PDB file of C-alpha atoms in Angstrom:
ATOM      1  CA  UNK A   1      20.052 -27.579-252.303  1.00 89.00           C
ATOM      2  CA  UNK A   2      17.489 -30.343-252.023  1.00 94.00           C
ATOM      3  CA  UNK A   3      16.968 -32.655-249.043  1.00 96.00           C
ATOM      4  CA  UNK A   4      14.857 -35.758-249.554  1.00 95.00           C
ATOM      5  CA  UNK A   5      14.092 -39.133-248.014  1.00 95.00           C
ATOM      6  CA  UNK A   6      16.258 -42.142-248.842  1.00 95.00           C
ATOM      7  CA  UNK A   7      13.916 -44.608-250.624  1.00 93.00           C
ATOM      8  CA  UNK A   8      15.807 -46.640-253.196  1.00 94.00           C
ATOM      9  CA  UNK A   9      18.717 -49.082-253.178  1.00 91.00           C
ATOM     10  CA  UNK A  10      20.682 -46.426-255.042  1.00 94.00           C
ATOM     11  CA  UNK A  11      19.900 -43.869-252.300  1.00 94.00           C
ATOM     12  CA  UNK A  12      20.955 -46.302-249.523  1.00 93.00           C
ATOM     13  CA  UNK A  13      24.181 -46.869-251.485  1.00 92.00           C
ATOM     14  CA  UNK A  14      24.839 -43.160-251.585  1.00 95.00           C
ATOM     15  CA  UNK A  15      24.011 -42.864-247.892  1.00 93.00           C
ATOM     16  CA  UNK A  16      26.414 -45.706-247.082  1.00 92.00           C
ATOM     17  CA  UNK A  17      29.145 -44.066-249.176  1.00 91.00           C
ATOM     18  CA  UNK A  18      28.728 -40.809-247.254  1.00 93.00           C
ATOM     19  CA  UNK A  19      28.927 -42.645-243.906  1.00 89.00           C
ATOM     20  CA  UNK A  20      32.116 -44.323-245.109  1.00 87.00           C
ATOM     21  CA  UNK A  21      33.496 -40.859-246.111  1.00 90.00           C
ATOM     22  CA  UNK A  22      32.588 -39.638-242.592  1.00 86.00           C
ATOM     23  CA  UNK A  23      34.544 -42.459-240.982  1.00 82.00           C
ATOM     24  CA  UNK A  24      37.586 -41.573-243.174  1.00 82.00           C
ATOM     25  CA  UNK A  25      37.168 -37.911-242.292  1.00 84.00           C
ATOM     26  CA  UNK A  26      37.075 -38.801-238.585  1.00 80.00           C
ATOM     27  CA  UNK A  27      40.158 -41.021-238.956  1.00 78.00           C
ATOM     28  CA  UNK A  28      42.062 -38.165-240.615  1.00 78.00           C
ATOM     29  CA  UNK A  29      40.838 -35.590-238.045  1.00 77.00           C
ATOM     30  CA  UNK A  30      42.002 -37.819-235.171  1.00 76.00           C
ATOM     31  CA  UNK A  31      45.146 -39.249-236.798  1.00 73.00           C
ATOM     32  CA  UNK A  32      47.100 -38.314-233.659  1.00 79.00           C
ATOM     33  CA  UNK A  33      44.932 -40.793-231.693  1.00 71.00           C
ATOM     34  CA  UNK A  34      45.365 -44.182-233.329  1.00 65.00           C
ATOM     35  CA  UNK A  35      42.520 -46.595-232.676  1.00 66.00           C
ATOM     36  CA  UNK A  36      40.208 -43.905-231.243  1.00 66.00           C
ATOM     37  CA  UNK A  37      37.835 -43.729-234.217  1.00 64.00           C
ATOM     38  CA  UNK A  38      37.880 -47.486-234.786  1.00 64.00           C
ATOM     39  CA  UNK A  39      36.993 -47.980-231.100  1.00 63.00           C
ATOM     40  CA  UNK A  40      33.978 -45.680-231.275  1.00 65.00           C
ATOM     41  CA  UNK A  41      32.597 -47.123-234.485  1.00 60.00           C
ATOM     42  CA  UNK A  42      33.102 -50.701-233.344  1.00 56.00           C
ATOM     43  CA  UNK A  43      31.062 -49.960-230.241  1.00 54.00           C
ATOM     44  CA  UNK A  44      28.330 -48.561-232.485  1.00 56.00           C
ATOM     45  CA  UNK A  45      28.482 -51.698-234.695  1.00 62.00           C
ATOM     46  CA  UNK A  46      28.976 -49.558-237.781  1.00 65.00           C
ATOM     47  CA  UNK A  47      29.981 -52.451-240.042  1.00 66.00           C
ATOM     48  CA  UNK A  48      26.701 -54.209-239.230  1.00 72.00           C
ATOM     49  CA  UNK A  49      24.743 -51.029-239.644  1.00 75.00           C
ATOM     50  CA  UNK A  50      26.144 -50.416-243.131  1.00 72.00           C
ATOM     51  CA  UNK A  51      25.027 -53.827-244.178  1.00 78.00           C
ATOM     52  CA  UNK A  52      21.509 -53.236-242.849  1.00 77.00           C
ATOM     53  CA  UNK A  53      20.786 -49.607-243.742  1.00 84.00           C
ATOM     54  CA  UNK A  54      17.229 -50.246-245.065  1.00 86.00           C
ATOM     55  CA  UNK A  55      16.388 -52.230-241.899  1.00 81.00           C
ATOM     56  CA  UNK A  56      17.689 -49.459-239.622  1.00 86.00           C
ATOM     57  CA  UNK A  57      16.429 -46.403-241.465  1.00 92.00           C
ATOM     58  CA  UNK A  58      13.125 -47.327-243.079  1.00 91.00           C
ATOM     59  CA  UNK A  59       9.805 -46.617-241.338  1.00 91.00           C
ATOM     60  CA  UNK A  60       8.800 -47.557-238.725  1.00 89.00           C
ATOM     61  CA  UNK A  61      12.396 -48.272-237.533  1.00 87.00           C
ATOM     62  CA  UNK A  62      13.694 -44.885-238.746  1.00 94.00           C
ATOM     63  CA  UNK A  63      14.393 -42.714-241.770  1.00 97.00           C
ATOM     64  CA  UNK A  64      17.396 -41.450-243.730  1.00 97.00           C
ATOM     65  CA  UNK A  65      17.869 -38.300-245.729  1.00 98.00           C
ATOM     66  CA  UNK A  66      20.267 -37.158-248.460  1.00 97.00           C
ATOM     67  CA  UNK A  67      21.140 -33.565-249.478  1.00 97.00           C
ATOM     68  CA  UNK A  68      21.857 -32.968-253.120  1.00 96.00           C
ATOM     69  CA  UNK A  69      23.323 -29.948-254.767  1.00 92.00           C
ATOM     70  CA  UNK A  70      22.843 -30.023-258.542  1.00 87.00           C
ATOM     71  CA  UNK A  71      23.514 -33.672-259.397  1.00 85.00           C
ATOM     72  CA  UNK A  72      25.813 -34.656-256.537  1.00 92.00           C
ATOM     73  CA  UNK A  73      25.048 -35.941-253.061  1.00 96.00           C
ATOM     74  CA  UNK A  74      26.625 -33.666-250.501  1.00 96.00           C
ATOM     75  CA  UNK A  75      25.256 -34.713-247.139  1.00 97.00           C
ATOM     76  CA  UNK A  76      23.241 -37.162-245.083  1.00 97.00           C
ATOM     77  CA  UNK A  77      21.468 -37.685-241.788  1.00 98.00           C
ATOM     78  CA  UNK A  78      19.205 -40.320-240.332  1.00 96.00           C
ATOM     79  CA  UNK A  79      17.227 -41.161-237.239  1.00 97.00           C
ATOM     80  CA  UNK A  80      16.184 -44.454-235.673  1.00 95.00           C
ATOM     81  CA  UNK A  81      13.663 -45.419-233.063  1.00 96.00           C
ATOM     82  CA  UNK A  82      15.074 -45.890-229.568  1.00 95.00           C
ATOM     83  CA  UNK A  83      11.821 -46.160-227.636  1.00 94.00           C
ATOM     84  CA  UNK A  84       8.142 -45.783-228.463  1.00 93.00           C
ATOM     85  CA  UNK A  85       8.273 -41.941-228.570  1.00 96.00           C
ATOM     86  CA  UNK A  86      12.053 -41.378-228.714  1.00 98.00           C
ATOM     87  CA  UNK A  87      14.333 -41.430-231.727  1.00 98.00           C
ATOM     88  CA  UNK A  88      18.039 -40.865-232.130  1.00 97.00           C
ATOM     89  CA  UNK A  89      19.643 -38.676-234.803  1.00 98.00           C
ATOM     90  CA  UNK A  90      22.546 -40.478-236.488  1.00 94.00           C
ATOM     91  CA  UNK A  91      25.164 -40.053-239.200  1.00 92.00           C
ATOM     92  CA  UNK A  92      25.015 -36.331-239.879  1.00 96.00           C
ATOM     93  CA  UNK A  93      27.762 -35.640-242.400  1.00 94.00           C
ATOM     94  CA  UNK A  94      28.324 -32.918-244.990  1.00 96.00           C
ATOM     95  CA  UNK A  95      31.118 -33.156-247.556  1.00 94.00           C
ATOM     96  CA  UNK A  96      33.729 -30.428-247.473  1.00 88.00           C
ATOM     97  CA  UNK A  97      32.548 -28.673-250.651  1.00 90.00           C
ATOM     98  CA  UNK A  98      29.150 -28.079-249.009  1.00 91.00           C
ATOM     99  CA  UNK A  99      30.422 -26.715-245.695  1.00 91.00           C
ATOM    100  CA  UNK A 100      29.277 -23.253-244.703  1.00 92.00           C
ATOM    101  CA  UNK A 101      26.148 -23.376-246.931  1.00 93.00           C
ATOM    102  CA  UNK A 102      23.536 -24.462-244.346  1.00 95.00           C
ATOM    103  CA  UNK A 103      23.525 -28.089-245.549  1.00 96.00           C
ATOM    104  CA  UNK A 104      23.832 -29.571-242.069  1.00 97.00           C
ATOM    105  CA  UNK A 105      21.093 -27.316-240.764  1.00 97.00           C
ATOM    106  CA  UNK A 106      18.709 -28.239-243.617  1.00 97.00           C
ATOM    107  CA  UNK A 107      19.401 -31.957-243.065  1.00 98.00           C
ATOM    108  CA  UNK A 108      18.748 -31.663-239.327  1.00 98.00           C
ATOM    109  CA  UNK A 109      15.589 -29.623-239.903  1.00 98.00           C
ATOM    110  CA  UNK A 110      14.243 -32.256-242.296  1.00 98.00           C
ATOM    111  CA  UNK A 111      14.941 -35.020-239.797  1.00 98.00           C
ATOM    112  CA  UNK A 112      13.399 -33.100-236.906  1.00 98.00           C
ATOM    113  CA  UNK A 113      10.280 -32.186-238.934  1.00 98.00           C
ATOM    114  CA  UNK A 114       9.779 -35.777-240.092  1.00 97.00           C
ATOM    115  CA  UNK A 115      10.422 -37.284-236.646  1.00 97.00           C
ATOM    116  CA  UNK A 116       7.781 -34.933-235.202  1.00 97.00           C
ATOM    117  CA  UNK A 117       5.364 -35.927-237.995  1.00 96.00           C
ATOM    118  CA  UNK A 118       6.104 -39.626-237.258  1.00 96.00           C
ATOM    119  CA  UNK A 119       4.909 -39.066-233.664  1.00 96.00           C
ATOM    120  CA  UNK A 120       8.200 -38.921-231.777  1.00 97.00           C
ATOM    121  CA  UNK A 121       8.230 -36.634-228.745  1.00 98.00           C
ATOM    122  CA  UNK A 122      12.002 -36.508-228.239  1.00 98.00           C
ATOM    123  CA  UNK A 123      15.089 -36.783-230.434  1.00 98.00           C
ATOM    124  CA  UNK A 124      18.410 -37.697-228.870  1.00 98.00           C
ATOM    125  CA  UNK A 125      21.958 -37.671-230.252  1.00 98.00           C
ATOM    126  CA  UNK A 126      25.489 -38.173-229.156  1.00 94.00           C
ATOM    127  CA  UNK A 127      28.524 -36.431-230.552  1.00 93.00           C
ATOM    128  CA  UNK A 128      32.123 -36.050-229.654  1.00 88.00           C
ATOM    129  CA  UNK A 129      32.910 -33.043-227.510  1.00 90.00           C
ATOM    130  CA  UNK A 130      35.644 -32.173-230.026  1.00 85.00           C
ATOM    131  CA  UNK A 131      33.017 -31.547-232.736  1.00 88.00           C
ATOM    132  CA  UNK A 132      32.425 -27.940-231.632  1.00 92.00           C
ATOM    133  CA  UNK A 133      30.838 -26.948-234.944  1.00 92.00           C
ATOM    134  CA  UNK A 134      28.267 -29.717-234.696  1.00 94.00           C
ATOM    135  CA  UNK A 135      27.518 -28.935-231.079  1.00 97.00           C
ATOM    136  CA  UNK A 136      26.917 -25.284-231.970  1.00 97.00           C
ATOM    137  CA  UNK A 137      24.471 -26.356-234.696  1.00 97.00           C
ATOM    138  CA  UNK A 138      22.652 -28.743-232.357  1.00 98.00           C
ATOM    139  CA  UNK A 139      22.350 -26.059-229.674  1.00 98.00           C
ATOM    140  CA  UNK A 140      21.031 -23.576-232.207  1.00 98.00           C
ATOM    141  CA  UNK A 141      18.299 -26.094-233.133  1.00 98.00           C
ATOM    142  CA  UNK A 142      17.259 -26.390-229.465  1.00 98.00           C
ATOM    143  CA  UNK A 143      19.092 -29.554-228.373  1.00 98.00           C
ATOM    144  CA  UNK A 144      20.071 -29.533-224.699  1.00 98.00           C
ATOM    145  CA  UNK A 145      22.681 -31.585-222.881  1.00 98.00           C
ATOM    146  CA  UNK A 146      21.419 -34.625-221.030  1.00 97.00           C
ATOM    147  CA  UNK A 147      22.685 -37.631-219.141  1.00 96.00           C
ATOM    148  CA  UNK A 148      24.152 -40.502-221.173  1.00 95.00           C
ATOM    149  CA  UNK A 149      21.559 -42.807-222.701  1.00 94.00           C
ATOM    150  CA  UNK A 150      24.041 -45.248-224.226  1.00 87.00           C
ATOM    151  CA  UNK A 151      26.630 -47.375-222.544  1.00 85.00           C
ATOM    152  CA  UNK A 152      30.163 -46.498-223.682  1.00 81.00           C
ATOM    153  CA  UNK A 153      33.397 -47.616-222.027  1.00 81.00           C
ATOM    154  CA  UNK A 154      34.658 -44.980-219.519  1.00 83.00           C
ATOM    155  CA  UNK A 155      37.563 -43.881-221.708  1.00 79.00           C
ATOM    156  CA  UNK A 156      35.205 -43.051-224.563  1.00 81.00           C
ATOM    157  CA  UNK A 157      32.310 -41.780-222.390  1.00 86.00           C
ATOM    158  CA  UNK A 158      34.382 -38.838-221.251  1.00 87.00           C
ATOM    159  CA  UNK A 159      34.710 -37.747-224.884  1.00 86.00           C
ATOM    160  CA  UNK A 160      30.991 -37.934-225.750  1.00 91.00           C
ATOM    161  CA  UNK A 161      28.313 -35.313-225.315  1.00 95.00           C
ATOM    162  CA  UNK A 162      24.710 -36.527-225.138  1.00 97.00           C
ATOM    163  CA  UNK A 163      21.892 -34.139-226.181  1.00 98.00           C
ATOM    164  CA  UNK A 164      18.137 -34.187-226.545  1.00 98.00           C
ATOM    165  CA  UNK A 165      15.445 -32.100-228.255  1.00 98.00           C
ATOM    166  CA  UNK A 166      11.797 -32.036-227.212  1.00 98.00           C
ATOM    167  CA  UNK A 167       9.910 -32.284-230.494  1.00 97.00           C
TER     168      UNK A 167
END
């Protein structure tokens, strides 16, 4: 397994493809709640983000990472600047064939290490309370629950857990 920075147009294309796979995975996971996933991603302006990946995730605005196993991309994560010393982890996703192999942990560790090196003092994230596996991973990395730092509609806010790590 190799985790590296996203640097080329090809890398950003692979990153965008993984984010699209993530949205499909979420839609399938929550198929019993029509419109729920679309509602969350529209609030996050995902369509705009996908069209501007290099603007969002290139220093100094942020960074993106890909995990590769052999010749295939199997995971991604990114972070973006929120405030002078605060960044936000975004878009952690690992394809099914790489689950249970520490891919998510390696991606998070790379993002945390780089964010620290980039001078950030805190890393925040938000995740759905239903993503218990992700929450376990984040807690094991030292993330703690915190008050909301983003403005979501009340019906979605109840479903979201906000976390923060002191870097």
